[in-house]
């Protein structure tokens, strides 16, 4: 099996360890991984904020770059959902592009989705001796329907204890520009999320998305909390 | 909320977040709704299929509205009812005020009548109006707007409700729910018996038979439609459905999504006025069918599905934004995700301010909506329209344009990343202020410390 890594701009620039961990996990499970060098950003930031004209060239680039891959794997449910669910909407006035978007979308997966649904693997061969709370990131959860996959993978990690997170399916309040446009609402949502994480008794909080973890992590750090954010890929890569 | 040229949702949200009572009341009411809804939804194995079916029926009907509305008019008329057409809220209010002029009116809960501020129009026409629904009655006593489709007084404490009812009853009442409900019932019963005109909304209007269907839990609609001599029902053009058989689906979806009930306590089917030989029912039945901006939305292919809404309130109950702002922050009868979608459509993009952006796009609303309205998609569409037609703020435009410019060439990204790392060092030494949007991020959150090397820096190896 061959797959192209869609590393996402956020992981590329701010959380490279999550990108490296994704490579490690995929390779360990026998996937040969390509990293198309020209990739940058899928355009979600602009698209979600209403700047569709600005997002379109980025979508076009993304399709050019990933069109020939058998499978595209991203350490992000949100960016995978952008390609799978939202490119067809963004590109609806250009039927040829939309068709290409649908084709690439069908082959684009979030990491846990790819591991469980495509490879049929729920054991990544990892060991992580810590207590972990899992936050289901919204786009993965609702746009991609990832309910079981991440938990099945976590369940197979040696010495890991999954702690129950109260109100797990409530949004952490990130939402791209929402976090700054409606800073007070976003912070209030983050506050509830952090209280739930603190109440879970976990040492780490994990998710499929670096964006939510950046938000949650920013709040934990501001409170000088000892709980650490960690990307799901990094747990699955740990041994 | 103070009036302003456009809805300032951010300011309203801050105000709501500062109100501790409101925060607690909303949280516990919304959690309670969700806890009631989840099990009765889970027990229907074909729930997803029913949602899809209801969505199809609604969109089918919305595609042929004129045909079904005509059929509805014929059937209502054939059964002795009178149909009135109203282009907008003003016309609808005028028609109803003319029919009710100078009379004593009881009115049951109806979002559509809130939309056109019917009570004011009736009072101007010399009518005395009483809201028959307990929650709406309290809202009327307080002179406020409802703050939730299903729970209009969710923003008020039992103490403040006791004050309202004590004043209405002319005797002090304790803040005990049972005592208060009993007192309200006594006050309302007298009024039902005296009323000449009953006004209701419409949940569904069946074209095939000319039947209007109204659901409720308190029995006040039953009284409103059977005691007074005249019954006037007000509906938006989108409330028509083709067949009686479809009600089986809608009446399964609505109460479960709205209040977590398997069935509403009262479901009234009203087909024309009292017929010869019947013991009760009004002598006159009037159906007012109102457009008020709906036809424009119907013609708007991308937004049409918003008219499928059956006003269950479920999208409000799961919305993390609504849970923290309540309904008044939306400055409209329609709040929560559906309000954020339709207020800009009814009032215009400029008047609605940043409402379409007041969502983290978590998708909880779209997942729960019993008629499968893709609310996050509609918000995204509106955002694109705002940027295209009204224009975003300067700071935002600069940020997004700079971002996309950088991201269209890997070389630019490499350069920008190095520049950002340098600038960040200057910011940390306080030699530079943090620019927008990062300045807003750090109000309550730390920024991540950028790693020494980006992932792409290691690709060449
Ligand atoms: S949009 Fe859907 S969930 Fe929201 S009130 Fe309307 S029918 Fe209910």
PDB file of C-alpha atoms in Angstrom, chain A:
ATOM      1  CA  UNK A   1       0.000   0.000   0.000  1.00  0.00           C
ATOM      2  CA  UNK A   2       1.172   3.484  -0.875  1.00  0.00           C
ATOM      3  CA  UNK A   3      -0.177   6.676   0.591  1.00  0.00           C
ATOM      4  CA  UNK A   4       0.630  10.351   0.274  1.00  0.00           C
ATOM      5  CA  UNK A   5       0.974  12.318   3.477  1.00  0.00           C
ATOM      6  CA  UNK A   6      -1.132  15.467   3.550  1.00  0.00           C
ATOM      7  CA  UNK A   7       0.688  16.919   6.480  1.00  0.00           C
ATOM      8  CA  UNK A   8      -1.486  20.100   6.807  1.00  0.00           C
ATOM      9  CA  UNK A   9      -0.029  23.570   7.244  1.00  0.00           C
ATOM     10  CA  UNK A  10      -0.510  23.659  10.978  1.00  0.00           C
ATOM     11  CA  UNK A  11       1.313  20.391  11.645  1.00  0.00           C
ATOM     12  CA  UNK A  12       4.003  21.372   9.164  1.00  0.00           C
ATOM     13  CA  UNK A  13       4.794  24.698  10.792  1.00  0.00           C
ATOM     14  CA  UNK A  14       3.906  24.273  14.435  1.00  0.00           C
ATOM     15  CA  UNK A  15       3.614  20.572  15.288  1.00  0.00           C
ATOM     16  CA  UNK A  16       6.148  18.739  13.119  1.00  0.00           C
ATOM     17  CA  UNK A  17       6.386  15.929  15.680  1.00  0.00           C
ATOM     18  CA  UNK A  18       2.804  14.939  14.826  1.00  0.00           C
ATOM     19  CA  UNK A  19       3.772  14.744  11.145  1.00  0.00           C
ATOM     20  CA  UNK A  20       6.791  12.609  11.877  1.00  0.00           C
ATOM     21  CA  UNK A  21       4.707  10.381  14.128  1.00  0.00           C
ATOM     22  CA  UNK A  22       2.150   9.905  11.344  1.00  0.00           C
ATOM     23  CA  UNK A  23       4.965   8.728   9.041  1.00  0.00           C
ATOM     24  CA  UNK A  24       6.254   6.370  11.719  1.00  0.00           C
ATOM     25  CA  UNK A  25       2.862   4.766  12.325  1.00  0.00           C
ATOM     26  CA  UNK A  26       2.074   4.362   8.634  1.00  0.00           C
ATOM     27  CA  UNK A  27       5.461   2.838   7.892  1.00  0.00           C
ATOM     28  CA  UNK A  28       5.232   0.504  10.859  1.00  0.00           C
ATOM     29  CA  UNK A  29       1.991  -0.832   9.407  1.00  0.00           C
ATOM     30  CA  UNK A  30       3.628  -1.445   6.039  1.00  0.00           C
ATOM     31  CA  UNK A  31       2.501   1.619   4.144  1.00  0.00           C
ATOM     32  CA  UNK A  32       5.051   3.344   1.971  1.00  0.00           C
ATOM     33  CA  UNK A  33       4.619   7.045   2.432  1.00  0.00           C
ATOM     34  CA  UNK A  34       5.198   9.805  -0.089  1.00  0.00           C
ATOM     35  CA  UNK A  35       5.437  13.396   0.978  1.00  0.00           C
ATOM     36  CA  UNK A  36       4.592  15.675  -1.970  1.00  0.00           C
ATOM     37  CA  UNK A  37       6.991  18.560  -1.519  1.00  0.00           C
ATOM     38  CA  UNK A  38       4.797  21.265  -3.081  1.00  0.00           C
ATOM     39  CA  UNK A  39       1.903  20.988  -0.623  1.00  0.00           C
ATOM     40  CA  UNK A  40       1.042  23.918   1.625  1.00  0.00           C
ATOM     41  CA  UNK A  41      -2.494  24.540   2.928  1.00  0.00           C
ATOM     42  CA  UNK A  42      -5.888  23.184   1.857  1.00  0.00           C
ATOM     43  CA  UNK A  43      -7.529  26.610   2.150  1.00  0.00           C
ATOM     44  CA  UNK A  44      -9.864  25.824   5.019  1.00  0.00           C
ATOM     45  CA  UNK A  45      -8.996  28.955   7.007  1.00  0.00           C
ATOM     46  CA  UNK A  46     -10.113  31.172   4.124  1.00  0.00           C
ATOM     47  CA  UNK A  47     -13.093  29.011   3.139  1.00  0.00           C
ATOM     48  CA  UNK A  48     -14.596  28.840   6.630  1.00  0.00           C
ATOM     49  CA  UNK A  49     -14.297  32.585   6.964  1.00  0.00           C
ATOM     50  CA  UNK A  50     -16.220  33.226   3.745  1.00  0.00           C
ATOM     51  CA  UNK A  51     -13.221  34.016   1.526  1.00  0.00           C
ATOM     52  CA  UNK A  52     -14.061  31.495  -1.174  1.00  0.00           C
ATOM     53  CA  UNK A  53     -12.303  33.346  -3.987  1.00  0.00           C
ATOM     54  CA  UNK A  54      -9.111  33.228  -1.950  1.00  0.00           C
ATOM     55  CA  UNK A  55      -9.608  29.569  -0.986  1.00  0.00           C
ATOM     56  CA  UNK A  56     -10.174  28.322  -4.540  1.00  0.00           C
ATOM     57  CA  UNK A  57      -6.601  28.634  -5.833  1.00  0.00           C
ATOM     58  CA  UNK A  58      -5.412  26.697  -2.780  1.00  0.00           C
ATOM     59  CA  UNK A  59      -7.958  23.970  -3.461  1.00  0.00           C
ATOM     60  CA  UNK A  60      -6.842  23.793  -7.073  1.00  0.00           C
ATOM     61  CA  UNK A  61      -3.192  23.460  -6.009  1.00  0.00           C
ATOM     62  CA  UNK A  62      -4.113  20.780  -3.530  1.00  0.00           C
ATOM     63  CA  UNK A  63      -5.868  18.732  -6.215  1.00  0.00           C
ATOM     64  CA  UNK A  64      -2.928  19.111  -8.633  1.00  0.00           C
ATOM     65  CA  UNK A  65      -0.586  17.832  -5.967  1.00  0.00           C
ATOM     66  CA  UNK A  66      -2.591  14.910  -4.599  1.00  0.00           C
ATOM     67  CA  UNK A  67      -4.467  13.824  -7.691  1.00  0.00           C
ATOM     68  CA  UNK A  68      -2.207  10.894  -8.476  1.00  0.00           C
ATOM     69  CA  UNK A  69      -1.972   9.394  -5.000  1.00  0.00           C
ATOM     70  CA  UNK A  70      -3.741   6.057  -4.299  1.00  0.00           C
ATOM     71  CA  UNK A  71      -4.644   7.345  -0.880  1.00  0.00           C
ATOM     72  CA  UNK A  72      -4.115  10.624   0.931  1.00  0.00           C
ATOM     73  CA  UNK A  73      -3.695  10.549   4.705  1.00  0.00           C
ATOM     74  CA  UNK A  74      -3.850  13.599   6.989  1.00  0.00           C
ATOM     75  CA  UNK A  75      -3.213  13.869  10.723  1.00  0.00           C
ATOM     76  CA  UNK A  76      -6.360  16.009  10.856  1.00  0.00           C
ATOM     77  CA  UNK A  77     -10.062  15.248  10.577  1.00  0.00           C
ATOM     78  CA  UNK A  78     -10.803  18.849   9.803  1.00  0.00           C
ATOM     79  CA  UNK A  79      -8.458  19.142   6.807  1.00  0.00           C
ATOM     80  CA  UNK A  80      -9.539  15.725   5.504  1.00  0.00           C
ATOM     81  CA  UNK A  81     -13.173  16.862   5.797  1.00  0.00           C
ATOM     82  CA  UNK A  82     -12.328  20.057   3.940  1.00  0.00           C
ATOM     83  CA  UNK A  83     -11.226  18.000   0.931  1.00  0.00           C
ATOM     84  CA  UNK A  84     -13.866  15.289   1.243  1.00  0.00           C
ATOM     85  CA  UNK A  85     -16.924  17.311   2.163  1.00  0.00           C
ATOM     86  CA  UNK A  86     -16.301  20.952   1.361  1.00  0.00           C
ATOM     87  CA  UNK A  87     -14.222  21.066  -1.839  1.00  0.00           C
ATOM     88  CA  UNK A  88     -17.243  20.020  -3.920  1.00  0.00           C
ATOM     89  CA  UNK A  89     -19.160  22.953  -2.423  1.00  0.00           C
ATOM     90  CA  UNK A  90     -16.302  25.414  -2.922  1.00  0.00           C
ATOM     91  CA  UNK A  91     -15.764  24.321  -6.519  1.00  0.00           C
ATOM     92  CA  UNK A  92     -19.379  23.817  -7.565  1.00  0.00           C
ATOM     93  CA  UNK A  93     -19.230  26.446 -10.309  1.00  0.00           C
ATOM     94  CA  UNK A  94     -16.384  24.631 -12.050  1.00  0.00           C
ATOM     95  CA  UNK A  95     -17.757  21.167 -12.853  1.00  0.00           C
ATOM     96  CA  UNK A  96     -14.457  19.737 -14.102  1.00  0.00           C
ATOM     97  CA  UNK A  97     -12.673  20.769 -10.919  1.00  0.00           C
ATOM     98  CA  UNK A  98     -15.522  19.554  -8.785  1.00  0.00           C
ATOM     99  CA  UNK A  99     -15.300  16.130 -10.330  1.00  0.00           C
ATOM    100  CA  UNK A 100     -11.588  16.002  -9.620  1.00  0.00           C
ATOM    101  CA  UNK A 101     -12.304  17.143  -6.071  1.00  0.00           C
ATOM    102  CA  UNK A 102     -14.783  14.340  -5.551  1.00  0.00           C
ATOM    103  CA  UNK A 103     -12.294  11.782  -6.853  1.00  0.00           C
ATOM    104  CA  UNK A 104      -9.524  13.010  -4.536  1.00  0.00           C
ATOM    105  CA  UNK A 105     -12.020  13.395  -1.694  1.00  0.00           C
ATOM    106  CA  UNK A 106     -12.992   9.724  -1.873  1.00  0.00           C
ATOM    107  CA  UNK A 107      -9.348   8.781  -1.385  1.00  0.00           C
ATOM    108  CA  UNK A 108      -8.600  11.277   1.401  1.00  0.00           C
ATOM    109  CA  UNK A 109      -8.617  10.020   4.986  1.00  0.00           C
ATOM    110  CA  UNK A 110      -7.913  11.185   8.466  1.00  0.00           C
ATOM    111  CA  UNK A 111      -5.191   9.011  10.037  1.00  0.00           C
ATOM    112  CA  UNK A 112      -7.324   6.885  12.392  1.00  0.00           C
ATOM    113  CA  UNK A 113      -9.941   6.482   9.674  1.00  0.00           C
ATOM    114  CA  UNK A 114      -7.268   5.235   7.281  1.00  0.00           C
ATOM    115  CA  UNK A 115      -5.754   2.844   9.809  1.00  0.00           C
ATOM    116  CA  UNK A 116      -9.027   1.273  10.945  1.00  0.00           C
ATOM    117  CA  UNK A 117     -11.300   1.516   7.896  1.00  0.00           C
ATOM    118  CA  UNK A 118      -8.802   1.082   5.074  1.00  0.00           C
ATOM    119  CA  UNK A 119      -5.952  -0.953   6.552  1.00  0.00           C
ATOM    120  CA  UNK A 120      -8.197  -2.810   8.990  1.00  0.00           C
ATOM    121  CA  UNK A 121      -5.594  -2.248  11.704  1.00  0.00           C
ATOM    122  CA  UNK A 122      -6.581  -1.205  15.189  1.00  0.00           C
ATOM    123  CA  UNK A 123      -3.253  -2.041  16.824  1.00  0.00           C
ATOM    124  CA  UNK A 124      -0.512   0.379  15.869  1.00  0.00           C
ATOM    125  CA  UNK A 125       1.985  -1.500  18.056  1.00  0.00           C
ATOM    126  CA  UNK A 126       2.344   1.387  20.464  1.00  0.00           C
ATOM    127  CA  UNK A 127       3.076   1.670  24.166  1.00  0.00           C
ATOM    128  CA  UNK A 128       2.217   4.785  26.143  1.00  0.00           C
ATOM    129  CA  UNK A 129       2.111   4.309  29.917  1.00  0.00           C
ATOM    130  CA  UNK A 130      -0.122   7.254  30.803  1.00  0.00           C
ATOM    131  CA  UNK A 131      -3.684   8.250  31.572  1.00  0.00           C
ATOM    132  CA  UNK A 132      -5.235   9.835  28.493  1.00  0.00           C
ATOM    133  CA  UNK A 133      -8.462  11.736  27.834  1.00  0.00           C
ATOM    134  CA  UNK A 134      -9.699  11.675  24.237  1.00  0.00           C
ATOM    135  CA  UNK A 135     -11.404  14.772  22.810  1.00  0.00           C
ATOM    136  CA  UNK A 136     -13.361  13.933  19.635  1.00  0.00           C
ATOM    137  CA  UNK A 137     -12.654  16.871  17.335  1.00  0.00           C
ATOM    138  CA  UNK A 138     -15.880  18.154  15.766  1.00  0.00           C
ATOM    139  CA  UNK A 139     -15.143  17.872  12.062  1.00  0.00           C
ATOM    140  CA  UNK A 140     -13.773  14.366  12.407  1.00  0.00           C
ATOM    141  CA  UNK A 141     -16.705  13.393  14.583  1.00  0.00           C
ATOM    142  CA  UNK A 142     -19.545  14.907  12.569  1.00  0.00           C
ATOM    143  CA  UNK A 143     -18.299  15.526   9.043  1.00  0.00           C
ATOM    144  CA  UNK A 144     -16.374  12.242   8.804  1.00  0.00           C
ATOM    145  CA  UNK A 145     -18.311  10.195  11.364  1.00  0.00           C
ATOM    146  CA  UNK A 146     -15.226   9.180  13.371  1.00  0.00           C
ATOM    147  CA  UNK A 147     -16.689   7.805  16.566  1.00  0.00           C
ATOM    148  CA  UNK A 148     -15.101   4.405  17.078  1.00  0.00           C
ATOM    149  CA  UNK A 149     -11.841   4.528  15.138  1.00  0.00           C
ATOM    150  CA  UNK A 150      -9.659   6.664  17.435  1.00  0.00           C
ATOM    151  CA  UNK A 151     -10.947   4.905  20.548  1.00  0.00           C
ATOM    152  CA  UNK A 152     -10.296   1.477  19.097  1.00  0.00           C
ATOM    153  CA  UNK A 153      -6.722   2.478  18.339  1.00  0.00           C
ATOM    154  CA  UNK A 154      -6.237   3.945  21.805  1.00  0.00           C
ATOM    155  CA  UNK A 155      -7.733   0.817  23.339  1.00  0.00           C
ATOM    156  CA  UNK A 156      -4.922  -1.270  21.856  1.00  0.00           C
ATOM    157  CA  UNK A 157      -2.066   0.930  23.039  1.00  0.00           C
ATOM    158  CA  UNK A 158      -0.129  -0.926  25.741  1.00  0.00           C
ATOM    159  CA  UNK A 159      -0.216   0.439  29.281  1.00  0.00           C
ATOM    160  CA  UNK A 160      -2.469   3.313  28.259  1.00  0.00           C
ATOM    161  CA  UNK A 161      -5.480   4.090  30.391  1.00  0.00           C
ATOM    162  CA  UNK A 162      -8.309   5.933  28.627  1.00  0.00           C
ATOM    163  CA  UNK A 163     -10.035   8.286  31.052  1.00  0.00           C
ATOM    164  CA  UNK A 164     -13.656   9.213  30.533  1.00  0.00           C
ATOM    165  CA  UNK A 165     -14.093  12.822  29.406  1.00  0.00           C
ATOM    166  CA  UNK A 166     -17.360  14.511  30.464  1.00  0.00           C
ATOM    167  CA  UNK A 167     -19.241  16.296  27.665  1.00  0.00           C
ATOM    168  CA  UNK A 168     -16.688  14.795  25.286  1.00  0.00           C
ATOM    169  CA  UNK A 169     -18.615  15.683  22.141  1.00  0.00           C
ATOM    170  CA  UNK A 170     -18.918  19.365  23.017  1.00  0.00           C
ATOM    171  CA  UNK A 171     -16.773  21.659  20.887  1.00  0.00           C
ATOM    172  CA  UNK A 172     -13.587  23.109  22.441  1.00  0.00           C
ATOM    173  CA  UNK A 173     -14.437  26.493  20.936  1.00  0.00           C
ATOM    174  CA  UNK A 174     -11.666  26.759  18.347  1.00  0.00           C
ATOM    175  CA  UNK A 175     -13.475  27.078  15.007  1.00  0.00           C
ATOM    176  CA  UNK A 176     -10.732  28.946  13.111  1.00  0.00           C
ATOM    177  CA  UNK A 177     -11.452  32.681  13.001  1.00  0.00           C
ATOM    178  CA  UNK A 178     -14.329  32.115  15.440  1.00  0.00           C
ATOM    179  CA  UNK A 179     -11.674  31.870  18.175  1.00  0.00           C
ATOM    180  CA  UNK A 180     -10.669  35.477  17.604  1.00  0.00           C
ATOM    181  CA  UNK A 181     -13.868  37.037  16.257  1.00  0.00           C
ATOM    182  CA  UNK A 182     -15.895  35.776  19.180  1.00  0.00           C
ATOM    183  CA  UNK A 183     -13.022  35.528  21.599  1.00  0.00           C
ATOM    184  CA  UNK A 184     -15.206  35.601  24.710  1.00  0.00           C
ATOM    185  CA  UNK A 185     -17.540  32.828  23.535  1.00  0.00           C
ATOM    186  CA  UNK A 186     -14.653  30.748  22.298  1.00  0.00           C
ATOM    187  CA  UNK A 187     -12.873  31.162  25.637  1.00  0.00           C
ATOM    188  CA  UNK A 188     -16.013  30.241  27.563  1.00  0.00           C
ATOM    189  CA  UNK A 189     -16.314  27.046  25.519  1.00  0.00           C
ATOM    190  CA  UNK A 190     -12.634  26.312  26.085  1.00  0.00           C
ATOM    191  CA  UNK A 191     -13.134  26.854  29.774  1.00  0.00           C
ATOM    192  CA  UNK A 192     -15.816  24.136  29.951  1.00  0.00           C
ATOM    193  CA  UNK A 193     -13.634  21.785  27.933  1.00  0.00           C
ATOM    194  CA  UNK A 194     -10.641  22.337  30.196  1.00  0.00           C
ATOM    195  CA  UNK A 195     -12.706  21.801  33.325  1.00  0.00           C
ATOM    196  CA  UNK A 196     -13.857  18.478  31.882  1.00  0.00           C
ATOM    197  CA  UNK A 197     -10.283  17.511  31.008  1.00  0.00           C
ATOM    198  CA  UNK A 198      -9.094  18.393  34.500  1.00  0.00           C
ATOM    199  CA  UNK A 199     -11.954  16.390  35.953  1.00  0.00           C
ATOM    200  CA  UNK A 200     -11.029  13.326  33.920  1.00  0.00           C
ATOM    201  CA  UNK A 201      -7.885  12.615  35.912  1.00  0.00           C
ATOM    202  CA  UNK A 202      -5.795  12.332  32.754  1.00  0.00           C
ATOM    203  CA  UNK A 203      -2.125  13.283  32.323  1.00  0.00           C
ATOM    204  CA  UNK A 204      -2.576  13.848  28.596  1.00  0.00           C
ATOM    205  CA  UNK A 205      -5.385  15.041  26.371  1.00  0.00           C
ATOM    206  CA  UNK A 206      -5.351  13.766  22.824  1.00  0.00           C
ATOM    207  CA  UNK A 207      -7.275  14.384  19.600  1.00  0.00           C
ATOM    208  CA  UNK A 208      -7.034  13.689  15.893  1.00  0.00           C
ATOM    209  CA  UNK A 209      -6.488  17.389  15.176  1.00  0.00           C
ATOM    210  CA  UNK A 210      -3.595  19.695  15.963  1.00  0.00           C
ATOM    211  CA  UNK A 211      -5.888  22.728  15.736  1.00  0.00           C
ATOM    212  CA  UNK A 212      -8.073  21.701  18.674  1.00  0.00           C
ATOM    213  CA  UNK A 213      -4.970  20.658  20.586  1.00  0.00           C
ATOM    214  CA  UNK A 214      -3.379  24.042  19.947  1.00  0.00           C
ATOM    215  CA  UNK A 215      -6.507  25.676  21.364  1.00  0.00           C
ATOM    216  CA  UNK A 216      -6.833  23.360  24.340  1.00  0.00           C
ATOM    217  CA  UNK A 217      -3.067  23.432  24.870  1.00  0.00           C
ATOM    218  CA  UNK A 218      -3.072  27.237  24.803  1.00  0.00           C
ATOM    219  CA  UNK A 219      -5.677  27.248  27.556  1.00  0.00           C
ATOM    220  CA  UNK A 220      -3.915  24.592  29.637  1.00  0.00           C
ATOM    221  CA  UNK A 221      -0.638  26.468  29.366  1.00  0.00           C
ATOM    222  CA  UNK A 222      -2.284  29.753  30.377  1.00  0.00           C
ATOM    223  CA  UNK A 223      -3.592  28.023  33.489  1.00  0.00           C
ATOM    224  CA  UNK A 224      -0.164  26.454  34.105  1.00  0.00           C
ATOM    225  CA  UNK A 225      -1.862  23.058  34.101  1.00  0.00           C
ATOM    226  CA  UNK A 226       0.352  19.962  34.247  1.00  0.00           C
ATOM    227  CA  UNK A 227      -1.882  18.208  31.680  1.00  0.00           C
ATOM    228  CA  UNK A 228      -0.208  17.991  28.261  1.00  0.00           C
ATOM    229  CA  UNK A 229      -1.838  18.030  24.836  1.00  0.00           C
ATOM    230  CA  UNK A 230      -0.573  15.328  22.496  1.00  0.00           C
ATOM    231  CA  UNK A 231      -1.614  14.411  18.972  1.00  0.00           C
ATOM    232  CA  UNK A 232      -3.121  10.941  18.526  1.00  0.00           C
ATOM    233  CA  UNK A 233      -0.390  10.111  16.001  1.00  0.00           C
ATOM    234  CA  UNK A 234       2.285  10.729  18.605  1.00  0.00           C
ATOM    235  CA  UNK A 235       0.653   8.280  21.011  1.00  0.00           C
ATOM    236  CA  UNK A 236       0.333   5.687  18.257  1.00  0.00           C
ATOM    237  CA  UNK A 237       4.003   6.181  17.323  1.00  0.00           C
ATOM    238  CA  UNK A 238       5.279   5.890  20.901  1.00  0.00           C
ATOM    239  CA  UNK A 239       6.984   2.659  21.950  1.00  0.00           C
TER     240      UNK A 239
END
